[in-house]
mmCIF file of C-alpha atoms and ligand atoms in Angstrom:
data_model
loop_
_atom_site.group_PDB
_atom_site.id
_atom_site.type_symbol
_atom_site.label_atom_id
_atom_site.label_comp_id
_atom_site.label_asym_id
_atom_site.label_seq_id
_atom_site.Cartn_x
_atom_site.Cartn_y
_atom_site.Cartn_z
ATOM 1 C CA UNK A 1 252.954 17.626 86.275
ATOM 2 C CA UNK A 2 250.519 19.822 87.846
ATOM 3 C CA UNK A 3 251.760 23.912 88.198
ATOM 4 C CA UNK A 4 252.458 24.589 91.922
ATOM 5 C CA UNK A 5 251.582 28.194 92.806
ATOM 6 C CA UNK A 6 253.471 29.904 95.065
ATOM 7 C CA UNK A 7 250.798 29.936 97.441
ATOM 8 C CA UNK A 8 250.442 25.519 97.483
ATOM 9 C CA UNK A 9 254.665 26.098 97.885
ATOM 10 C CA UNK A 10 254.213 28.020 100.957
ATOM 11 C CA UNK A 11 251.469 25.531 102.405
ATOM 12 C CA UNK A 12 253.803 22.588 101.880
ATOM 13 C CA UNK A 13 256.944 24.488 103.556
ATOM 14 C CA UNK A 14 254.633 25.363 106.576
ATOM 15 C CA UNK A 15 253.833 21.184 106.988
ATOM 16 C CA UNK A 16 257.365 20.658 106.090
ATOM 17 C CA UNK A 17 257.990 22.458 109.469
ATOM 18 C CA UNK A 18 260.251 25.113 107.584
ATOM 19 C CA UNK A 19 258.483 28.504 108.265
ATOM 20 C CA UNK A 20 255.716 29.852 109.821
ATOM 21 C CA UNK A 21 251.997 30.921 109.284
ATOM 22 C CA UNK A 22 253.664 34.718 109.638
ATOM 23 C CA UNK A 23 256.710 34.409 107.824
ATOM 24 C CA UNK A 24 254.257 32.685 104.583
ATOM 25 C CA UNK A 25 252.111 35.202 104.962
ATOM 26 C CA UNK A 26 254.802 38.040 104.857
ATOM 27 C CA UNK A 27 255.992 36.176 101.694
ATOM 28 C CA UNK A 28 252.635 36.219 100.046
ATOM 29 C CA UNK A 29 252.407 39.964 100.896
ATOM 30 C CA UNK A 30 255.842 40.761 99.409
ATOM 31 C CA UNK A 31 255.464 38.894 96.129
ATOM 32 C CA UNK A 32 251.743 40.630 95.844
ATOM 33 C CA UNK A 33 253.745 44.163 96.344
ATOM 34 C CA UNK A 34 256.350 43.158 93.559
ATOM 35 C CA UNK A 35 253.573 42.401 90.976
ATOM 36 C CA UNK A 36 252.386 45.890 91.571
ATOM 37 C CA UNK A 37 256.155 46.703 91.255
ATOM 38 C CA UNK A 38 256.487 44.640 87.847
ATOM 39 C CA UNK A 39 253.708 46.353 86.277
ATOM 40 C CA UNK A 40 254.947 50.039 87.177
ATOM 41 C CA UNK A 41 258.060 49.116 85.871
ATOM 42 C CA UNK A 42 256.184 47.760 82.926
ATOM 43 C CA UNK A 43 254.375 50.648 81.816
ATOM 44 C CA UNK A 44 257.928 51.912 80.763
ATOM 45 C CA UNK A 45 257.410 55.770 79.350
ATOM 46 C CA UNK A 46 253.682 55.638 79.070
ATOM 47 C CA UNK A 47 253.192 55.501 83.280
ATOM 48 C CA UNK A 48 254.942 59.100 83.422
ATOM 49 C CA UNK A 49 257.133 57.072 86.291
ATOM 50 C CA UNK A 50 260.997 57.116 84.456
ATOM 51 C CA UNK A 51 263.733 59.682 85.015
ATOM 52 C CA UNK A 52 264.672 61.434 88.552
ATOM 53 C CA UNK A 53 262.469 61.893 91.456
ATOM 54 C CA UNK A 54 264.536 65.298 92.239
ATOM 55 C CA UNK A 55 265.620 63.849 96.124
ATOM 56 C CA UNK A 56 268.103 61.756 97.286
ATOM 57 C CA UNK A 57 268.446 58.577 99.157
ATOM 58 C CA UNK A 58 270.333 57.870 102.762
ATOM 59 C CA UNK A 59 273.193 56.841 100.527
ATOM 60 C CA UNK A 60 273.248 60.616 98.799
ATOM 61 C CA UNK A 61 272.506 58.458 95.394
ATOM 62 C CA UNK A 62 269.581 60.549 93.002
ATOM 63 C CA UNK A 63 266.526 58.540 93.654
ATOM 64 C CA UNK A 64 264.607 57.492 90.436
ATOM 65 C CA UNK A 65 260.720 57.566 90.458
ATOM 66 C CA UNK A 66 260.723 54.437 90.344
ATOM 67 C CA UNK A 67 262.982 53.597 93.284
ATOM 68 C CA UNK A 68 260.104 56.139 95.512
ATOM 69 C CA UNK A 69 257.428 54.008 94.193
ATOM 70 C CA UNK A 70 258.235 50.797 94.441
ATOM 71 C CA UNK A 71 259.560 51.843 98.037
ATOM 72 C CA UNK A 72 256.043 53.201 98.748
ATOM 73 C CA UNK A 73 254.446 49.851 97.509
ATOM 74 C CA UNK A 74 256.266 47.624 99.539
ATOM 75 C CA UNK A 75 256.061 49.978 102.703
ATOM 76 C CA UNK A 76 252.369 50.124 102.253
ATOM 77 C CA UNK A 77 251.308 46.386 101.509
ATOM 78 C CA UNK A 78 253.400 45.509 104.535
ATOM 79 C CA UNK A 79 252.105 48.008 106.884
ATOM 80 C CA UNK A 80 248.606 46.458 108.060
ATOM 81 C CA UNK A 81 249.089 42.364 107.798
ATOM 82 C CA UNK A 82 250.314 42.319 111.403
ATOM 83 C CA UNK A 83 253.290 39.851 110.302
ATOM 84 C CA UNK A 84 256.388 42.672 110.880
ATOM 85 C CA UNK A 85 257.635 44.187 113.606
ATOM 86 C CA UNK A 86 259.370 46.693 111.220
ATOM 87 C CA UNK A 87 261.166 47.481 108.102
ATOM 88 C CA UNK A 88 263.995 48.575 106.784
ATOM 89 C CA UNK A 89 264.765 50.105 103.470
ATOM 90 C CA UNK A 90 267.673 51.359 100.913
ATOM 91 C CA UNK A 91 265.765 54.178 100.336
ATOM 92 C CA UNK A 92 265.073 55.281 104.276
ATOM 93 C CA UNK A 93 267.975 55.948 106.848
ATOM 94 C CA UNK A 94 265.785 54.864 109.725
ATOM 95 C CA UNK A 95 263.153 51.526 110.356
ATOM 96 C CA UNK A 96 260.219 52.484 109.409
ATOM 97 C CA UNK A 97 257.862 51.354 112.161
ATOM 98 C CA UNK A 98 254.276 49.970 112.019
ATOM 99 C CA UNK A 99 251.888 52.543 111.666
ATOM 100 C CA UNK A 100 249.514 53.133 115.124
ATOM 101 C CA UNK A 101 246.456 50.800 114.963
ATOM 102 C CA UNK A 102 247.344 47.964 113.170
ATOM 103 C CA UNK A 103 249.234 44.865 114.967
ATOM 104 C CA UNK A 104 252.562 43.789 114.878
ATOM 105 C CA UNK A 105 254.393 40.515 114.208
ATOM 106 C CA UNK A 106 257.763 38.671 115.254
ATOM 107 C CA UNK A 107 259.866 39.360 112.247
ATOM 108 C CA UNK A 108 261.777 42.145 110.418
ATOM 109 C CA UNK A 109 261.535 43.338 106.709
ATOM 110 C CA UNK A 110 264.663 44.670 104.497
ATOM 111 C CA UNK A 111 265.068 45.690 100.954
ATOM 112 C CA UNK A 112 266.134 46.945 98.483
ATOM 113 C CA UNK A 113 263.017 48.238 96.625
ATOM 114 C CA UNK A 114 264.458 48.774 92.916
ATOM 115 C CA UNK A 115 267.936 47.731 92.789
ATOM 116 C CA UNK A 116 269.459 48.450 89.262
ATOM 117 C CA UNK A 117 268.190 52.103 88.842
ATOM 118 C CA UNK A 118 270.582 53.505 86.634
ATOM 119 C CA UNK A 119 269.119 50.878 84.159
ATOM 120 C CA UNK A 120 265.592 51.591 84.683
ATOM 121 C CA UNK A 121 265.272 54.728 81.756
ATOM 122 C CA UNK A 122 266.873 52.230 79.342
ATOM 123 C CA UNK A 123 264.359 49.550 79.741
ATOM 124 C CA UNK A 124 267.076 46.941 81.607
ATOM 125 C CA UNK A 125 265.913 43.946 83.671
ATOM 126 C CA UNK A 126 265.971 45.619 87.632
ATOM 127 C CA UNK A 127 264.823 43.821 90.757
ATOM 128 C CA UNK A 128 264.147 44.386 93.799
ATOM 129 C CA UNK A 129 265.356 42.413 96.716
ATOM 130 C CA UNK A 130 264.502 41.076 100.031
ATOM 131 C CA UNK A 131 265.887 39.608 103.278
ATOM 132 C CA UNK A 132 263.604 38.948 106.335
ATOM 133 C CA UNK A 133 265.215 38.532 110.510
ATOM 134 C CA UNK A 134 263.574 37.776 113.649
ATOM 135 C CA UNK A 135 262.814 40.749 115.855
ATOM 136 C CA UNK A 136 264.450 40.419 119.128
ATOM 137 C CA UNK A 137 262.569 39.325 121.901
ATOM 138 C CA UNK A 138 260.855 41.724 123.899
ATOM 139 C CA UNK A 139 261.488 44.590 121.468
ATOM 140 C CA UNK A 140 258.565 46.529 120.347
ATOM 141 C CA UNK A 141 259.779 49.072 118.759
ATOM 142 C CA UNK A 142 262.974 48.252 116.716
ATOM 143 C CA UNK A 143 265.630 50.181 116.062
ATOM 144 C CA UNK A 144 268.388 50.196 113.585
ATOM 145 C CA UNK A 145 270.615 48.056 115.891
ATOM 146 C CA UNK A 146 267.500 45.490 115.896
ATOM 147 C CA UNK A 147 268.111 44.380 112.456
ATOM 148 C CA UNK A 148 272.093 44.567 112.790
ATOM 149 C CA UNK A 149 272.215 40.345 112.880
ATOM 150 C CA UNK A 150 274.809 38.864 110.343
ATOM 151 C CA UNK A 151 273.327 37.131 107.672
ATOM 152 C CA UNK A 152 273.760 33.795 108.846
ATOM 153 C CA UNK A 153 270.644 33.892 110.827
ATOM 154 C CA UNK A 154 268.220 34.956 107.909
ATOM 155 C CA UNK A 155 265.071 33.367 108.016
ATOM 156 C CA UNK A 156 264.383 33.833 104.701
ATOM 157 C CA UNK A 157 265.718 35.985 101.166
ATOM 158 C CA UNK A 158 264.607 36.152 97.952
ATOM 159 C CA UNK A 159 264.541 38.368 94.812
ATOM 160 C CA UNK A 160 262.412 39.525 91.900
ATOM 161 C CA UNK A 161 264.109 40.374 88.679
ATOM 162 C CA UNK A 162 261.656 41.958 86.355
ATOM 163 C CA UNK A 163 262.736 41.400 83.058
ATOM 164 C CA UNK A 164 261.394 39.653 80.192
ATOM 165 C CA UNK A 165 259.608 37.470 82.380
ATOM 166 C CA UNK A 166 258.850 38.699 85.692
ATOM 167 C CA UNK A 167 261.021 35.793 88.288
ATOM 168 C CA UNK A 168 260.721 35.524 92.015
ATOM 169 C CA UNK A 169 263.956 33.139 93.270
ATOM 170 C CA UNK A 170 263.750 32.144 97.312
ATOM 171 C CA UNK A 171 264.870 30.724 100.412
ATOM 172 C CA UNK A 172 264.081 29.319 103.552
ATOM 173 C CA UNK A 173 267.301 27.701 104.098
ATOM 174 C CA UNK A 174 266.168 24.476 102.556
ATOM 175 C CA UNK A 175 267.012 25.051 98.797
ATOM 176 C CA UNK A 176 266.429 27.631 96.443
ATOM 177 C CA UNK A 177 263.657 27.691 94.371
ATOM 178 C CA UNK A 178 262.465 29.670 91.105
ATOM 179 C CA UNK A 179 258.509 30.875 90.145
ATOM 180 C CA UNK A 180 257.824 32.715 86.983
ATOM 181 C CA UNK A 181 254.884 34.886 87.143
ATOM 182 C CA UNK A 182 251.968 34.303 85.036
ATOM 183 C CA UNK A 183 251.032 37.185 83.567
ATOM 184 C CA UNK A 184 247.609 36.022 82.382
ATOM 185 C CA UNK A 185 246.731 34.285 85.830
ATOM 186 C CA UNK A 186 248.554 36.681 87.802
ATOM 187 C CA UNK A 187 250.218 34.246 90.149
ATOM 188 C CA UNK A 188 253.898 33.447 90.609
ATOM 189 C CA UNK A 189 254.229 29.160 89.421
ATOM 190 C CA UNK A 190 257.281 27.247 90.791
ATOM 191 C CA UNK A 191 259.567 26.955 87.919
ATOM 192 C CA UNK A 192 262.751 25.252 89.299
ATOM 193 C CA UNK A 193 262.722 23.472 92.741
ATOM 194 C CA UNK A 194 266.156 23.318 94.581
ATOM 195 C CA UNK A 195 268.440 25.007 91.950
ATOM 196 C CA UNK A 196 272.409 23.961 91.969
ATOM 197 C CA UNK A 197 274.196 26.505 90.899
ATOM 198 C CA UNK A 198 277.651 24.364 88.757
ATOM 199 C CA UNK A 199 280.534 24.665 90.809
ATOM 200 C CA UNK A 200 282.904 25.882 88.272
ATOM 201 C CA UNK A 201 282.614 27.894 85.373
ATOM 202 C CA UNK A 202 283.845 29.810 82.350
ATOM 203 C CA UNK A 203 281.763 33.336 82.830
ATOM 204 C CA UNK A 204 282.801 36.027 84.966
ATOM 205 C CA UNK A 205 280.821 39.795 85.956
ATOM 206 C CA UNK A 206 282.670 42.738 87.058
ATOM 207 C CA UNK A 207 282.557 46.246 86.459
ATOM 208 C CA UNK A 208 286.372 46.238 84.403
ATOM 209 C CA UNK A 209 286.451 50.238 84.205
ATOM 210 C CA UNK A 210 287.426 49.960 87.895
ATOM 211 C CA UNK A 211 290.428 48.066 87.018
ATOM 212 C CA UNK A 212 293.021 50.476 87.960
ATOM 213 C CA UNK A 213 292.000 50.792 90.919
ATOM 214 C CA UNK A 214 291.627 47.214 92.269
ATOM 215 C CA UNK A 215 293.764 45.852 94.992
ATOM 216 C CA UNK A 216 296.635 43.537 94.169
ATOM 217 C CA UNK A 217 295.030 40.360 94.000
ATOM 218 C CA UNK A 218 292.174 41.270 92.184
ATOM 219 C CA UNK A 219 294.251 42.134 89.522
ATOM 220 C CA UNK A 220 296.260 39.274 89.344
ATOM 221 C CA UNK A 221 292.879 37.048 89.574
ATOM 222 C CA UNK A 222 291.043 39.197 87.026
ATOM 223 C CA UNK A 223 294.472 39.411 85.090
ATOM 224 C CA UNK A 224 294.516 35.456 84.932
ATOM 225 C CA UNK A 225 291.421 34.824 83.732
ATOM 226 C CA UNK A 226 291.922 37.409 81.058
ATOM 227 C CA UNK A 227 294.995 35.770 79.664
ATOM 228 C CA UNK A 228 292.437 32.199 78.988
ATOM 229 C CA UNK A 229 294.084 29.335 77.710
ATOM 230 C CA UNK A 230 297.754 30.462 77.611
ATOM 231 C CA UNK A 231 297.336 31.862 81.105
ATOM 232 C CA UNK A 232 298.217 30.013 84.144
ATOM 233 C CA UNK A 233 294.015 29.132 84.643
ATOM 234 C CA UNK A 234 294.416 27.100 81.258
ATOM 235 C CA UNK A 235 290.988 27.808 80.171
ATOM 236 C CA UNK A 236 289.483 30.810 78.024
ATOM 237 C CA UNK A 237 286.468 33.080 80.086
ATOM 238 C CA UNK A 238 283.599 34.952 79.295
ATOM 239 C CA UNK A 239 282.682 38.098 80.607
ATOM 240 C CA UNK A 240 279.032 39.751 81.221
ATOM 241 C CA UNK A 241 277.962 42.651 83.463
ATOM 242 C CA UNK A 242 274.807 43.750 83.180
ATOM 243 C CA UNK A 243 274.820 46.415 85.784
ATOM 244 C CA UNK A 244 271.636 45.367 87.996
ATOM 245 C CA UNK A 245 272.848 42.885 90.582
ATOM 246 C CA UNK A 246 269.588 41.010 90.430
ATOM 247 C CA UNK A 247 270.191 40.671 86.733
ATOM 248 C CA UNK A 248 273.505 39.285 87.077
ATOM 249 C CA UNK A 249 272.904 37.179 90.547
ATOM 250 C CA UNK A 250 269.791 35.856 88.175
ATOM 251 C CA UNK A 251 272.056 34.211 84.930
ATOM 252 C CA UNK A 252 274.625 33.279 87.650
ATOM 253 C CA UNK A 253 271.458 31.484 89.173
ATOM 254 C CA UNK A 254 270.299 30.081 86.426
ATOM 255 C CA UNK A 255 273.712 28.664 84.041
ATOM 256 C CA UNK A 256 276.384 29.073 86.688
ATOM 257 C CA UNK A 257 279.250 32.044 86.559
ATOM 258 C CA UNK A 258 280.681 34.284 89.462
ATOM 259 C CA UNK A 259 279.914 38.191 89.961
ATOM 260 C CA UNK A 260 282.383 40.675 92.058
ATOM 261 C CA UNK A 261 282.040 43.758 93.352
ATOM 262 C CA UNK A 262 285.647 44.165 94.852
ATOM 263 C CA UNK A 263 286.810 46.712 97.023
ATOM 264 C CA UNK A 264 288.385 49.275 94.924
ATOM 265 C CA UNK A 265 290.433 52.773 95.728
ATOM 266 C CA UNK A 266 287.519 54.949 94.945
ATOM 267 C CA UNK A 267 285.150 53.200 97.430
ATOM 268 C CA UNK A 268 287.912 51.862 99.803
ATOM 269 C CA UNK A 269 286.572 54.506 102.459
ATOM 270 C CA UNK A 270 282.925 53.567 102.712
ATOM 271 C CA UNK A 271 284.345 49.461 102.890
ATOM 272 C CA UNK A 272 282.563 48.655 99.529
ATOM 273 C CA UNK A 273 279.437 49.236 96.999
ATOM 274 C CA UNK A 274 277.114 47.301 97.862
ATOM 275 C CA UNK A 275 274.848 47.144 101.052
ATOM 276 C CA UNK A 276 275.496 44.235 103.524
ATOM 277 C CA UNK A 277 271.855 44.192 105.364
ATOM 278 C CA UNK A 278 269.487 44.058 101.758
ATOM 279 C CA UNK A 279 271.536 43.266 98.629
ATOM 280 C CA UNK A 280 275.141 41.219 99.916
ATOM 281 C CA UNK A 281 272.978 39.003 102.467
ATOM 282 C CA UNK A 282 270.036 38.080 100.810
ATOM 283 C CA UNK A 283 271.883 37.453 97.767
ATOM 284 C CA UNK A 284 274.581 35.292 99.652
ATOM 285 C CA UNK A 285 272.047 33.028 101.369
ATOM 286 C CA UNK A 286 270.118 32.490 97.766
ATOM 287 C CA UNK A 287 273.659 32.025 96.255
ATOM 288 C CA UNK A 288 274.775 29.264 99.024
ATOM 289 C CA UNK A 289 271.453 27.624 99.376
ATOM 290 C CA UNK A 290 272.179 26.326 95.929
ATOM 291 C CA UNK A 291 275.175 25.287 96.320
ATOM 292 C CA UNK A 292 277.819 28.367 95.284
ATOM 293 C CA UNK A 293 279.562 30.730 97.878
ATOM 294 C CA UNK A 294 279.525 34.294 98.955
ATOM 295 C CA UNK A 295 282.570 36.042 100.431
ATOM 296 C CA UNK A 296 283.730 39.644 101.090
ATOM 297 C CA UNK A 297 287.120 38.072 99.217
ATOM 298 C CA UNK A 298 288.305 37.828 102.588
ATOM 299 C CA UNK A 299 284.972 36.190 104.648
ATOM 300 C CA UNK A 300 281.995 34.360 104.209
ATOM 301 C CA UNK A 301 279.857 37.421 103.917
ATOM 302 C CA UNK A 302 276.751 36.070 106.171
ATOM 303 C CA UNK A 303 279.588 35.668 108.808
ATOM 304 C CA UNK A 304 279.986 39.310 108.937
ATOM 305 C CA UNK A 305 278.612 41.412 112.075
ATOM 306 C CA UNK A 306 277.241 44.276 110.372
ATOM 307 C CA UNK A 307 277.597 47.692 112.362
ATOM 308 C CA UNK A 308 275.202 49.806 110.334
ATOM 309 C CA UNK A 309 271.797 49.366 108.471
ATOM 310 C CA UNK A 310 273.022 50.703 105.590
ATOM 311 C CA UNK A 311 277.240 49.656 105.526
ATOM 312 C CA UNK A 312 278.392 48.233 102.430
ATOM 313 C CA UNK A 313 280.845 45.310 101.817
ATOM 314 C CA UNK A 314 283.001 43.577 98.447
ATOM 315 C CA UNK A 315 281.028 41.053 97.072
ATOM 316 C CA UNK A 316 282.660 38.077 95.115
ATOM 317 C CA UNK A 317 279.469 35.118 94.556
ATOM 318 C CA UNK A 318 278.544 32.323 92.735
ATOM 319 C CA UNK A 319 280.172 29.225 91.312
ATOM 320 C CA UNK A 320 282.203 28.010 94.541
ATOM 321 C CA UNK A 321 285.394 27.196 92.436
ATOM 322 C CA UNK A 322 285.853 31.101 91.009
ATOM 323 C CA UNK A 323 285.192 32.625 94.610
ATOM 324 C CA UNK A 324 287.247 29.803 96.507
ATOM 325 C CA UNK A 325 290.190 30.848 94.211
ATOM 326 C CA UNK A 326 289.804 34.623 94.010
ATOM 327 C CA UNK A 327 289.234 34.874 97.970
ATOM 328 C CA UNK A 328 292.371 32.443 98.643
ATOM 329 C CA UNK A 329 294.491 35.175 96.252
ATOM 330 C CA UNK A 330 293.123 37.880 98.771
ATOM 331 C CA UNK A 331 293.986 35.656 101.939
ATOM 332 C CA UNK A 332 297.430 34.874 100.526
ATOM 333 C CA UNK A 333 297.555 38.876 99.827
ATOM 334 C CA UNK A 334 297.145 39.525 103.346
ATOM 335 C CA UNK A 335 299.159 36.813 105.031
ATOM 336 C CA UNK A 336 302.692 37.948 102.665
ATOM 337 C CA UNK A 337 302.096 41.800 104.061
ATOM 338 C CA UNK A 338 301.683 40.556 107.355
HETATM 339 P P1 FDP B 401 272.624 50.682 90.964
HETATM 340 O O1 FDP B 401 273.719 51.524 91.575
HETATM 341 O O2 FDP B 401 272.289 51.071 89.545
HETATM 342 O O3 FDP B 401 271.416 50.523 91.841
HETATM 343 O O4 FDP B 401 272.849 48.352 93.833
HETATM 344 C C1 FDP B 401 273.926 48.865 93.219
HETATM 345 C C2 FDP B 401 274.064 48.524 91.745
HETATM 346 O O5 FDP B 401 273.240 49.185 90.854
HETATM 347 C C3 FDP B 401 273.941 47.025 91.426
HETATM 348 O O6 FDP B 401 272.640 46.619 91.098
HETATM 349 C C4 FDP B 401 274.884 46.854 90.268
HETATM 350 O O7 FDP B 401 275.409 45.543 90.192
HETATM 351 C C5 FDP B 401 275.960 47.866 90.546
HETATM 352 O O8 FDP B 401 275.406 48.815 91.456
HETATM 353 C C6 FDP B 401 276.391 48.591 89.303
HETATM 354 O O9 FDP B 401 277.569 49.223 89.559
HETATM 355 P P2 FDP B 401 278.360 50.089 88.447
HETATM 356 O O10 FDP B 401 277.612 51.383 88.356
HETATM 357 O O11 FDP B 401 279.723 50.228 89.001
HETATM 358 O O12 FDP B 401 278.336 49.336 87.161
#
């Protein structure tokens, strides 16, 4: 069969009626910036771009080089294309608007421009990830409570891990789909069309030195999939945690297996670790557009009315089976104290 470039893939979903010339375009533009992206990252020590930038993010987190850069490419390429209204970053408190003179479109950017930093010094697959919203009607200059739509009414998400090979997975809400970059063309070519993530599965990723501090059913799921075949699960499991979301999300993606990132005494104050609007969402709509689930362990995250740009939630995704279970021991939790 003939490669399809992610270019022909966005002509066919505009005749399949699934997005729009805008929305393709924006696409285009954000797979262009992560290139760029991939070959920073690539250069490894010889760009001069590892270790600390010496600031901090919104979140108070040290921001690498890296995480500036790639925040600066993807604020840039996106500025002048007249397909956002705004964007939204991990690395910005605020929107960031469109700059004076150049024209503005219907939707609304977010990401999360290098997610993974802490492995980006030790040459570790990192991504960076993506979730794009409608602007409001009638709003020209959006605000943070412009993009504060749950995640059900996405319009598109998608990540790119850059790893071995450099992988851009997507959705419209009509599959998810897989293209591996070319290096020697330099264009992304579809390499799985409407991926099905196996609804059960014998490979679980979660940070374990946050045990202790776990809520009761977490422990007594994590606990029972520990004990394997003698245990009351009856099966032996695997356990992986790579430590870059998009990393993780990506093998979940591609063989199947279920990642958490539970609530946990140490972050039970700020509701979580990872951020609802550009890593839980986008990740959740990739996750259930082929065929797993994504819950808080209590709710379907894209069900959840976020109330800040940059709030965090628990996140327990992938093989439906593995969440269905571990969210039902939370539920169950709940409903005994209550
Ligand atoms: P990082 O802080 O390095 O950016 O986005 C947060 C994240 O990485 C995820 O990519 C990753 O899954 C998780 O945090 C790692 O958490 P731990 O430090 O607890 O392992």
């Amino acid at each position: 069969m003939k490669p399809v470039s992610l270019i022909q893939f966005l002509i066919e979903e505009r005749r399949a009626g699934h997005i729009n010339a805008e929305l393709s375009l924006l696409i285009e533009v954000v797979a262009r910036a992560c290139k760029r992206i991939g070959v920073a990252t690539g250069k490894g020590a010889l760009g001069g771009v590892l270790g600390e930038a010496g600031t901090g993010n919104i979140q108070g987190e040290a921001q690498k080089k890296l995480d500036v850069i790639s925040n600066e490419i993807l604020l840039e390429a996106n500025a002048w294309g007249g397909h956002l209204a705004a964007c939204a970053s991990e690395e910005m408190e605020d929107p960031q608007q469109i700059p004076d003179g150049y024209p503005k479109g219907q939707h609304l950017l977010l990401f999360d421009p290098l997610d993974g930093s802490s492995n980006i010094d030790v040459n570790i697959s990192v991504g960076t990830i993506f979730s794009v919203l409608r602007c409001p009607d009638g709003v020209t200059e959006p605000k943070a409570e412009h993009f504060l739509q749950p995640g059900t009414t996405q319009l598109a998400a998608g990540y790119v891990v850059y790893g071995p090979a450099t992988v851009l997975v997507l959705t419209f809400g009509h599959g998810t789909h897989e293209f591996t970059l070319d290096r020697e063309i330099g264009s992304f070519i579809l390499s799985r069309r409407g991926i099905r993530i196996p609804e059960s599965t014998g490979e679980f990723a979660i940070n374990m030195s946050n045990q202790r501090h776990w809520e009761a059913p977490m422990q007594r799921y994590i606990g029972e999939l520990l004990a394997g075949k003698e245990g009351p699960r009856g099966r032996d499991f695997n356990m992986r945690w790579v430590a870059s979301m998009v990393a993780d999300v990506h093998r979940i993606v591609t063989r199947g297996g279920v990642f958490y990132y539970p609530l946990d005494a140490k972050i039970a104050k700020q509701g979580g670790k990872l951020r609802i609007m550009y890593e839980a969402n986008p990740m959740a709509f990739i996750v259930e557009q082929a065929g797993g689930a994504a819950t808080t362990g209590r709710q379907r995250i894209m069900e959840v009315q976020p109330s800040g740009l940059h709030q965090r939630v628990p996140v327990f995704l992938g093989s439906k089976t593995e969440v269905e279970v571990a969210t039902r021991y939370h539920l169950e939790a709940d409903g005994a104290q209550g």
